[in-house]
């Protein structure tokens, strides 16, 4: 589905500004060095976690200013009808093929599937949006992202294999309708609610991808 070119660029978090600075410093220091993302991500998380509050403040100020920019632009933004993420005029999704494989999970989604129930248990009155924000904050400071990146890599292999079979026969193998790596089986209603939450989170993730 094409993105709306007029949609404001997503908000950049304090941690994202910090990572951008680390990336720029690394490029200046070692312009020809091949960066291993998982290792770079781990080191950034460790530095951020150990950083003093006063040192973080300038990144938090940058994030606050960017939020003001984003809120102002969104107030004047009108979504294009051609970018409805598969939804109709009333905002409902187009029917999904029940035989299609479950989409591959990103490292962030694998993390969310593990942490979402903990956030809900601790904050039962949180909205879907608030839960997504809290998960985003926890992901920023997660010191074990490698674990979820490995889960995501395995799930991508699973998805590609099942999608190949799906395209050939019009139906995914039985395994495709089971919970993929990092995703626990759940009742149909809860699964639909979880997918709704993942869709909202993926929109925020798409915005962050646009920033890079």
PDB file of C-alpha atoms in Angstrom:
ATOM      1  CA  UNK A   1       0.000   0.000   0.000  1.00  0.00           C
ATOM      2  CA  UNK A   2       1.574   3.365  -1.032  1.00  0.00           C
ATOM      3  CA  UNK A   3       2.388   5.822   1.727  1.00  0.00           C
ATOM      4  CA  UNK A   4       0.930   9.308   1.790  1.00  0.00           C
ATOM      5  CA  UNK A   5       3.779  11.567   0.671  1.00  0.00           C
ATOM      6  CA  UNK A   6       2.126  14.503   2.443  1.00  0.00           C
ATOM      7  CA  UNK A   7       1.988  12.795   5.839  1.00  0.00           C
ATOM      8  CA  UNK A   8       4.230  14.532   8.400  1.00  0.00           C
ATOM      9  CA  UNK A   9       7.458  12.791   9.336  1.00  0.00           C
ATOM     10  CA  UNK A  10       7.031  10.777  12.521  1.00  0.00           C
ATOM     11  CA  UNK A  11       8.211  11.973  15.919  1.00  0.00           C
ATOM     12  CA  UNK A  12      11.814  11.177  16.811  1.00  0.00           C
ATOM     13  CA  UNK A  13      12.416   9.960  20.358  1.00  0.00           C
ATOM     14  CA  UNK A  14      15.259  11.077  22.613  1.00  0.00           C
ATOM     15  CA  UNK A  15      16.867   7.663  22.242  1.00  0.00           C
ATOM     16  CA  UNK A  16      16.566   7.836  18.448  1.00  0.00           C
ATOM     17  CA  UNK A  17      18.377  11.204  18.443  1.00  0.00           C
ATOM     18  CA  UNK A  18      21.080   9.626  20.600  1.00  0.00           C
ATOM     19  CA  UNK A  19      21.452   6.676  18.216  1.00  0.00           C
ATOM     20  CA  UNK A  20      21.695   9.072  15.270  1.00  0.00           C
ATOM     21  CA  UNK A  21      24.549  10.866  16.996  1.00  0.00           C
ATOM     22  CA  UNK A  22      26.313   7.562  17.716  1.00  0.00           C
ATOM     23  CA  UNK A  23      25.915   6.590  14.067  1.00  0.00           C
ATOM     24  CA  UNK A  24      27.368   9.888  12.845  1.00  0.00           C
ATOM     25  CA  UNK A  25      30.294   9.653  15.261  1.00  0.00           C
ATOM     26  CA  UNK A  26      31.013   6.092  14.129  1.00  0.00           C
ATOM     27  CA  UNK A  27      30.953   7.123  10.459  1.00  0.00           C
ATOM     28  CA  UNK A  28      33.409   9.949  11.122  1.00  0.00           C
ATOM     29  CA  UNK A  29      35.697   7.744  13.183  1.00  0.00           C
ATOM     30  CA  UNK A  30      35.585   4.663  10.928  1.00  0.00           C
ATOM     31  CA  UNK A  31      33.992   5.569   7.559  1.00  0.00           C
ATOM     32  CA  UNK A  32      34.993   2.280   5.909  1.00  0.00           C
ATOM     33  CA  UNK A  33      34.081  -0.025   8.780  1.00  0.00           C
ATOM     34  CA  UNK A  34      31.236  -2.498   8.243  1.00  0.00           C
ATOM     35  CA  UNK A  35      28.724  -2.003  11.036  1.00  0.00           C
ATOM     36  CA  UNK A  36      27.114  -5.069  12.615  1.00  0.00           C
ATOM     37  CA  UNK A  37      23.662  -3.767  13.501  1.00  0.00           C
ATOM     38  CA  UNK A  38      23.034  -6.048  16.475  1.00  0.00           C
ATOM     39  CA  UNK A  39      26.375  -5.140  18.049  1.00  0.00           C
ATOM     40  CA  UNK A  40      25.928  -1.433  17.342  1.00  0.00           C
ATOM     41  CA  UNK A  41      22.406  -1.535  18.784  1.00  0.00           C
ATOM     42  CA  UNK A  42      23.598  -3.321  21.918  1.00  0.00           C
ATOM     43  CA  UNK A  43      26.388  -0.804  22.544  1.00  0.00           C
ATOM     44  CA  UNK A  44      24.011   2.130  22.036  1.00  0.00           C
ATOM     45  CA  UNK A  45      21.551   0.634  24.514  1.00  0.00           C
ATOM     46  CA  UNK A  46      24.314   0.111  27.075  1.00  0.00           C
ATOM     47  CA  UNK A  47      25.612   3.691  26.678  1.00  0.00           C
ATOM     48  CA  UNK A  48      22.104   5.123  26.959  1.00  0.00           C
ATOM     49  CA  UNK A  49      21.348   3.074  30.058  1.00  0.00           C
ATOM     50  CA  UNK A  50      24.574   4.216  31.744  1.00  0.00           C
ATOM     51  CA  UNK A  51      24.168   7.860  30.709  1.00  0.00           C
ATOM     52  CA  UNK A  52      23.414  10.388  33.442  1.00  0.00           C
ATOM     53  CA  UNK A  53      20.094  12.213  33.453  1.00  0.00           C
ATOM     54  CA  UNK A  54      21.762  15.569  32.782  1.00  0.00           C
ATOM     55  CA  UNK A  55      23.518  14.152  29.712  1.00  0.00           C
ATOM     56  CA  UNK A  56      20.231  12.768  28.380  1.00  0.00           C
ATOM     57  CA  UNK A  57      18.480  16.106  28.748  1.00  0.00           C
ATOM     58  CA  UNK A  58      19.699  17.580  25.457  1.00  0.00           C
ATOM     59  CA  UNK A  59      18.323  14.583  23.552  1.00  0.00           C
ATOM     60  CA  UNK A  60      15.047  14.839  25.458  1.00  0.00           C
ATOM     61  CA  UNK A  61      14.874  18.544  24.555  1.00  0.00           C
ATOM     62  CA  UNK A  62      15.415  17.644  20.900  1.00  0.00           C
ATOM     63  CA  UNK A  63      12.589  15.093  21.127  1.00  0.00           C
ATOM     64  CA  UNK A  64      10.283  17.650  22.786  1.00  0.00           C
ATOM     65  CA  UNK A  65      10.917  20.165  20.002  1.00  0.00           C
ATOM     66  CA  UNK A  66      10.307  17.511  17.370  1.00  0.00           C
ATOM     67  CA  UNK A  67       7.034  16.545  19.062  1.00  0.00           C
ATOM     68  CA  UNK A  68       5.869  20.173  18.848  1.00  0.00           C
ATOM     69  CA  UNK A  69       6.784  20.156  15.146  1.00  0.00           C
ATOM     70  CA  UNK A  70       4.941  16.866  14.581  1.00  0.00           C
ATOM     71  CA  UNK A  71       1.790  17.927  16.477  1.00  0.00           C
ATOM     72  CA  UNK A  72       1.652  21.189  14.536  1.00  0.00           C
ATOM     73  CA  UNK A  73       2.040  19.444  11.174  1.00  0.00           C
ATOM     74  CA  UNK A  74      -0.503  16.739  12.062  1.00  0.00           C
ATOM     75  CA  UNK A  75      -3.044  19.418  13.016  1.00  0.00           C
ATOM     76  CA  UNK A  76      -2.929  20.656   9.415  1.00  0.00           C
ATOM     77  CA  UNK A  77      -2.693  17.203   7.824  1.00  0.00           C
ATOM     78  CA  UNK A  78      -5.506  15.609   5.816  1.00  0.00           C
ATOM     79  CA  UNK A  79      -4.971  11.883   5.016  1.00  0.00           C
ATOM     80  CA  UNK A  80      -5.126  10.828   1.387  1.00  0.00           C
ATOM     81  CA  UNK A  81      -7.921   8.378   0.503  1.00  0.00           C
ATOM     82  CA  UNK A  82      -5.382   6.233  -1.362  1.00  0.00           C
ATOM     83  CA  UNK A  83      -3.417   5.403   1.792  1.00  0.00           C
ATOM     84  CA  UNK A  84      -5.966   3.617   3.958  1.00  0.00           C
ATOM     85  CA  UNK A  85      -3.876   0.519   4.819  1.00  0.00           C
ATOM     86  CA  UNK A  86      -6.511  -1.716   3.243  1.00  0.00           C
ATOM     87  CA  UNK A  87      -9.461  -0.119   5.078  1.00  0.00           C
ATOM     88  CA  UNK A  88     -12.773   0.948   3.578  1.00  0.00           C
ATOM     89  CA  UNK A  89     -14.605   4.284   3.933  1.00  0.00           C
ATOM     90  CA  UNK A  90     -15.696   3.463   7.495  1.00  0.00           C
ATOM     91  CA  UNK A  91     -12.173   2.504   8.535  1.00  0.00           C
ATOM     92  CA  UNK A  92     -12.749  -1.259   8.436  1.00  0.00           C
ATOM     93  CA  UNK A  93     -10.088  -3.597   7.098  1.00  0.00           C
ATOM     94  CA  UNK A  94     -10.562  -5.502   3.903  1.00  0.00           C
ATOM     95  CA  UNK A  95     -11.152  -9.232   4.585  1.00  0.00           C
ATOM     96  CA  UNK A  96      -7.991 -11.252   5.094  1.00  0.00           C
ATOM     97  CA  UNK A  97      -7.352 -14.589   3.430  1.00  0.00           C
ATOM     98  CA  UNK A  98      -7.529 -17.110   6.331  1.00  0.00           C
ATOM     99  CA  UNK A  99      -5.153 -19.378   4.420  1.00  0.00           C
ATOM    100  CA  UNK A 100      -2.414 -16.767   4.077  1.00  0.00           C
ATOM    101  CA  UNK A 101       0.697 -17.159   6.264  1.00  0.00           C
ATOM    102  CA  UNK A 102       1.082 -15.002   9.321  1.00  0.00           C
ATOM    103  CA  UNK A 103       3.317 -12.058   8.419  1.00  0.00           C
ATOM    104  CA  UNK A 104       6.868 -12.125   9.728  1.00  0.00           C
ATOM    105  CA  UNK A 105       7.420 -10.357  13.031  1.00  0.00           C
ATOM    106  CA  UNK A 106      10.062  -7.687  13.476  1.00  0.00           C
ATOM    107  CA  UNK A 107      12.403  -7.788  16.464  1.00  0.00           C
ATOM    108  CA  UNK A 108      10.283  -5.061  18.047  1.00  0.00           C
ATOM    109  CA  UNK A 109       7.078  -7.078  17.635  1.00  0.00           C
ATOM    110  CA  UNK A 110       8.719 -10.174  19.138  1.00  0.00           C
ATOM    111  CA  UNK A 111       9.636  -7.996  22.102  1.00  0.00           C
ATOM    112  CA  UNK A 112       6.096  -6.591  22.296  1.00  0.00           C
ATOM    113  CA  UNK A 113       4.526 -10.049  22.318  1.00  0.00           C
ATOM    114  CA  UNK A 114       6.615 -10.905  25.360  1.00  0.00           C
ATOM    115  CA  UNK A 115       6.173  -7.610  27.203  1.00  0.00           C
ATOM    116  CA  UNK A 116       2.599  -6.565  26.289  1.00  0.00           C
ATOM    117  CA  UNK A 117       0.911  -8.843  28.845  1.00  0.00           C
ATOM    118  CA  UNK A 118       3.228  -7.494  31.572  1.00  0.00           C
ATOM    119  CA  UNK A 119       2.329  -3.909  30.719  1.00  0.00           C
ATOM    120  CA  UNK A 120      -1.398  -4.730  30.650  1.00  0.00           C
ATOM    121  CA  UNK A 121      -1.215  -6.553  33.981  1.00  0.00           C
ATOM    122  CA  UNK A 122       0.520  -3.621  35.642  1.00  0.00           C
ATOM    123  CA  UNK A 123      -1.620  -0.953  33.913  1.00  0.00           C
ATOM    124  CA  UNK A 124      -5.097  -2.461  33.242  1.00  0.00           C
ATOM    125  CA  UNK A 125      -6.635   0.919  32.374  1.00  0.00           C
ATOM    126  CA  UNK A 126      -4.112   1.807  29.677  1.00  0.00           C
ATOM    127  CA  UNK A 127      -5.423   2.370  26.144  1.00  0.00           C
ATOM    128  CA  UNK A 128      -3.947   0.550  23.145  1.00  0.00           C
ATOM    129  CA  UNK A 129      -2.057   3.699  22.212  1.00  0.00           C
ATOM    130  CA  UNK A 130      -0.633   4.149  25.714  1.00  0.00           C
ATOM    131  CA  UNK A 131       0.465   0.508  25.804  1.00  0.00           C
ATOM    132  CA  UNK A 132       2.221   0.965  22.458  1.00  0.00           C
ATOM    133  CA  UNK A 133       4.050   4.033  23.789  1.00  0.00           C
ATOM    134  CA  UNK A 134       5.136   2.185  26.924  1.00  0.00           C
ATOM    135  CA  UNK A 135       6.390  -0.745  24.841  1.00  0.00           C
ATOM    136  CA  UNK A 136       8.323   1.698  22.683  1.00  0.00           C
ATOM    137  CA  UNK A 137      10.006   3.172  25.761  1.00  0.00           C
ATOM    138  CA  UNK A 138      10.918  -0.285  27.056  1.00  0.00           C
ATOM    139  CA  UNK A 139      12.317  -1.246  23.654  1.00  0.00           C
ATOM    140  CA  UNK A 140      14.552   1.824  23.617  1.00  0.00           C
ATOM    141  CA  UNK A 141      16.276   0.699  26.807  1.00  0.00           C
ATOM    142  CA  UNK A 142      16.175  -3.056  26.150  1.00  0.00           C
ATOM    143  CA  UNK A 143      19.671  -4.436  26.690  1.00  0.00           C
ATOM    144  CA  UNK A 144      18.989  -7.794  25.036  1.00  0.00           C
ATOM    145  CA  UNK A 145      17.774  -6.800  21.566  1.00  0.00           C
ATOM    146  CA  UNK A 146      19.914  -9.527  20.006  1.00  0.00           C
ATOM    147  CA  UNK A 147      17.518 -12.140  21.409  1.00  0.00           C
ATOM    148  CA  UNK A 148      14.557 -10.576  19.583  1.00  0.00           C
ATOM    149  CA  UNK A 149      16.528  -9.953  16.404  1.00  0.00           C
ATOM    150  CA  UNK A 150      17.309 -13.677  16.296  1.00  0.00           C
ATOM    151  CA  UNK A 151      13.622 -14.522  16.824  1.00  0.00           C
ATOM    152  CA  UNK A 152      12.695 -12.129  14.014  1.00  0.00           C
ATOM    153  CA  UNK A 153      15.276 -13.690  11.668  1.00  0.00           C
ATOM    154  CA  UNK A 154      13.839 -17.169  12.326  1.00  0.00           C
ATOM    155  CA  UNK A 155      10.299 -15.921  11.773  1.00  0.00           C
ATOM    156  CA  UNK A 156      11.315 -14.286   8.488  1.00  0.00           C
ATOM    157  CA  UNK A 157      12.636 -17.653   7.243  1.00  0.00           C
ATOM    158  CA  UNK A 158       9.354 -19.258   8.350  1.00  0.00           C
ATOM    159  CA  UNK A 159       7.308 -16.610   6.548  1.00  0.00           C
ATOM    160  CA  UNK A 160       9.264 -16.792   3.282  1.00  0.00           C
ATOM    161  CA  UNK A 161       8.976 -20.584   3.230  1.00  0.00           C
ATOM    162  CA  UNK A 162       5.242 -20.546   3.915  1.00  0.00           C
ATOM    163  CA  UNK A 163       4.594 -17.698   1.491  1.00  0.00           C
ATOM    164  CA  UNK A 164       6.350 -19.620  -1.287  1.00  0.00           C
ATOM    165  CA  UNK A 165       4.062 -22.590  -0.611  1.00  0.00           C
ATOM    166  CA  UNK A 166       1.049 -20.286  -0.402  1.00  0.00           C
ATOM    167  CA  UNK A 167       1.742 -18.694  -3.782  1.00  0.00           C
ATOM    168  CA  UNK A 168       2.100 -22.094  -5.409  1.00  0.00           C
ATOM    169  CA  UNK A 169      -1.003 -23.705  -3.977  1.00  0.00           C
ATOM    170  CA  UNK A 170      -3.118 -20.802  -2.825  1.00  0.00           C
ATOM    171  CA  UNK A 171      -2.963 -21.961   0.785  1.00  0.00           C
ATOM    172  CA  UNK A 172      -0.259 -21.898   3.400  1.00  0.00           C
ATOM    173  CA  UNK A 173       0.774 -25.142   5.114  1.00  0.00           C
ATOM    174  CA  UNK A 174      -0.902 -25.941   8.422  1.00  0.00           C
ATOM    175  CA  UNK A 175       2.095 -24.553  10.305  1.00  0.00           C
ATOM    176  CA  UNK A 176       1.351 -21.125   8.856  1.00  0.00           C
ATOM    177  CA  UNK A 177      -1.872 -20.959  10.822  1.00  0.00           C
ATOM    178  CA  UNK A 178      -0.073 -21.700  14.063  1.00  0.00           C
ATOM    179  CA  UNK A 179       1.662 -19.063  16.156  1.00  0.00           C
ATOM    180  CA  UNK A 180       5.066 -18.165  14.575  1.00  0.00           C
ATOM    181  CA  UNK A 181       8.272 -17.656  16.539  1.00  0.00           C
ATOM    182  CA  UNK A 182       7.831 -15.183  19.346  1.00  0.00           C
ATOM    183  CA  UNK A 183       4.033 -15.296  19.125  1.00  0.00           C
ATOM    184  CA  UNK A 184       2.048 -17.298  21.682  1.00  0.00           C
ATOM    185  CA  UNK A 185      -1.228 -19.038  20.692  1.00  0.00           C
ATOM    186  CA  UNK A 186      -4.323 -17.168  21.872  1.00  0.00           C
ATOM    187  CA  UNK A 187      -8.105 -17.172  21.622  1.00  0.00           C
ATOM    188  CA  UNK A 188      -9.553 -15.782  18.396  1.00  0.00           C
ATOM    189  CA  UNK A 189     -10.901 -12.597  19.999  1.00  0.00           C
ATOM    190  CA  UNK A 190      -7.640 -11.866  21.812  1.00  0.00           C
ATOM    191  CA  UNK A 191      -5.697 -12.629  18.641  1.00  0.00           C
ATOM    192  CA  UNK A 192      -7.746 -10.061  16.711  1.00  0.00           C
ATOM    193  CA  UNK A 193      -7.163  -7.489  19.470  1.00  0.00           C
ATOM    194  CA  UNK A 194      -3.448  -8.254  19.407  1.00  0.00           C
ATOM    195  CA  UNK A 195      -3.331  -7.815  15.634  1.00  0.00           C
ATOM    196  CA  UNK A 196      -5.076  -4.440  16.001  1.00  0.00           C
ATOM    197  CA  UNK A 197      -2.401  -3.376  18.463  1.00  0.00           C
ATOM    198  CA  UNK A 198       0.368  -4.626  16.177  1.00  0.00           C
ATOM    199  CA  UNK A 199      -1.075  -2.629  13.275  1.00  0.00           C
ATOM    200  CA  UNK A 200      -1.003   0.569  15.336  1.00  0.00           C
ATOM    201  CA  UNK A 201       2.533  -0.160  16.512  1.00  0.00           C
ATOM    202  CA  UNK A 202       3.672  -0.914  12.966  1.00  0.00           C
ATOM    203  CA  UNK A 203       2.453   2.510  11.827  1.00  0.00           C
ATOM    204  CA  UNK A 204       4.689   4.119  14.445  1.00  0.00           C
ATOM    205  CA  UNK A 205       7.561   1.864  13.399  1.00  0.00           C
ATOM    206  CA  UNK A 206       7.060   2.889   9.746  1.00  0.00           C
ATOM    207  CA  UNK A 207       7.290   6.535  10.809  1.00  0.00           C
ATOM    208  CA  UNK A 208      10.574   5.876  12.613  1.00  0.00           C
ATOM    209  CA  UNK A 209      11.941   4.065   9.551  1.00  0.00           C
ATOM    210  CA  UNK A 210      11.194   7.182   7.499  1.00  0.00           C
ATOM    211  CA  UNK A 211      13.328   9.236   9.879  1.00  0.00           C
ATOM    212  CA  UNK A 212      16.476   7.198   9.222  1.00  0.00           C
TER     213      UNK A 212
END
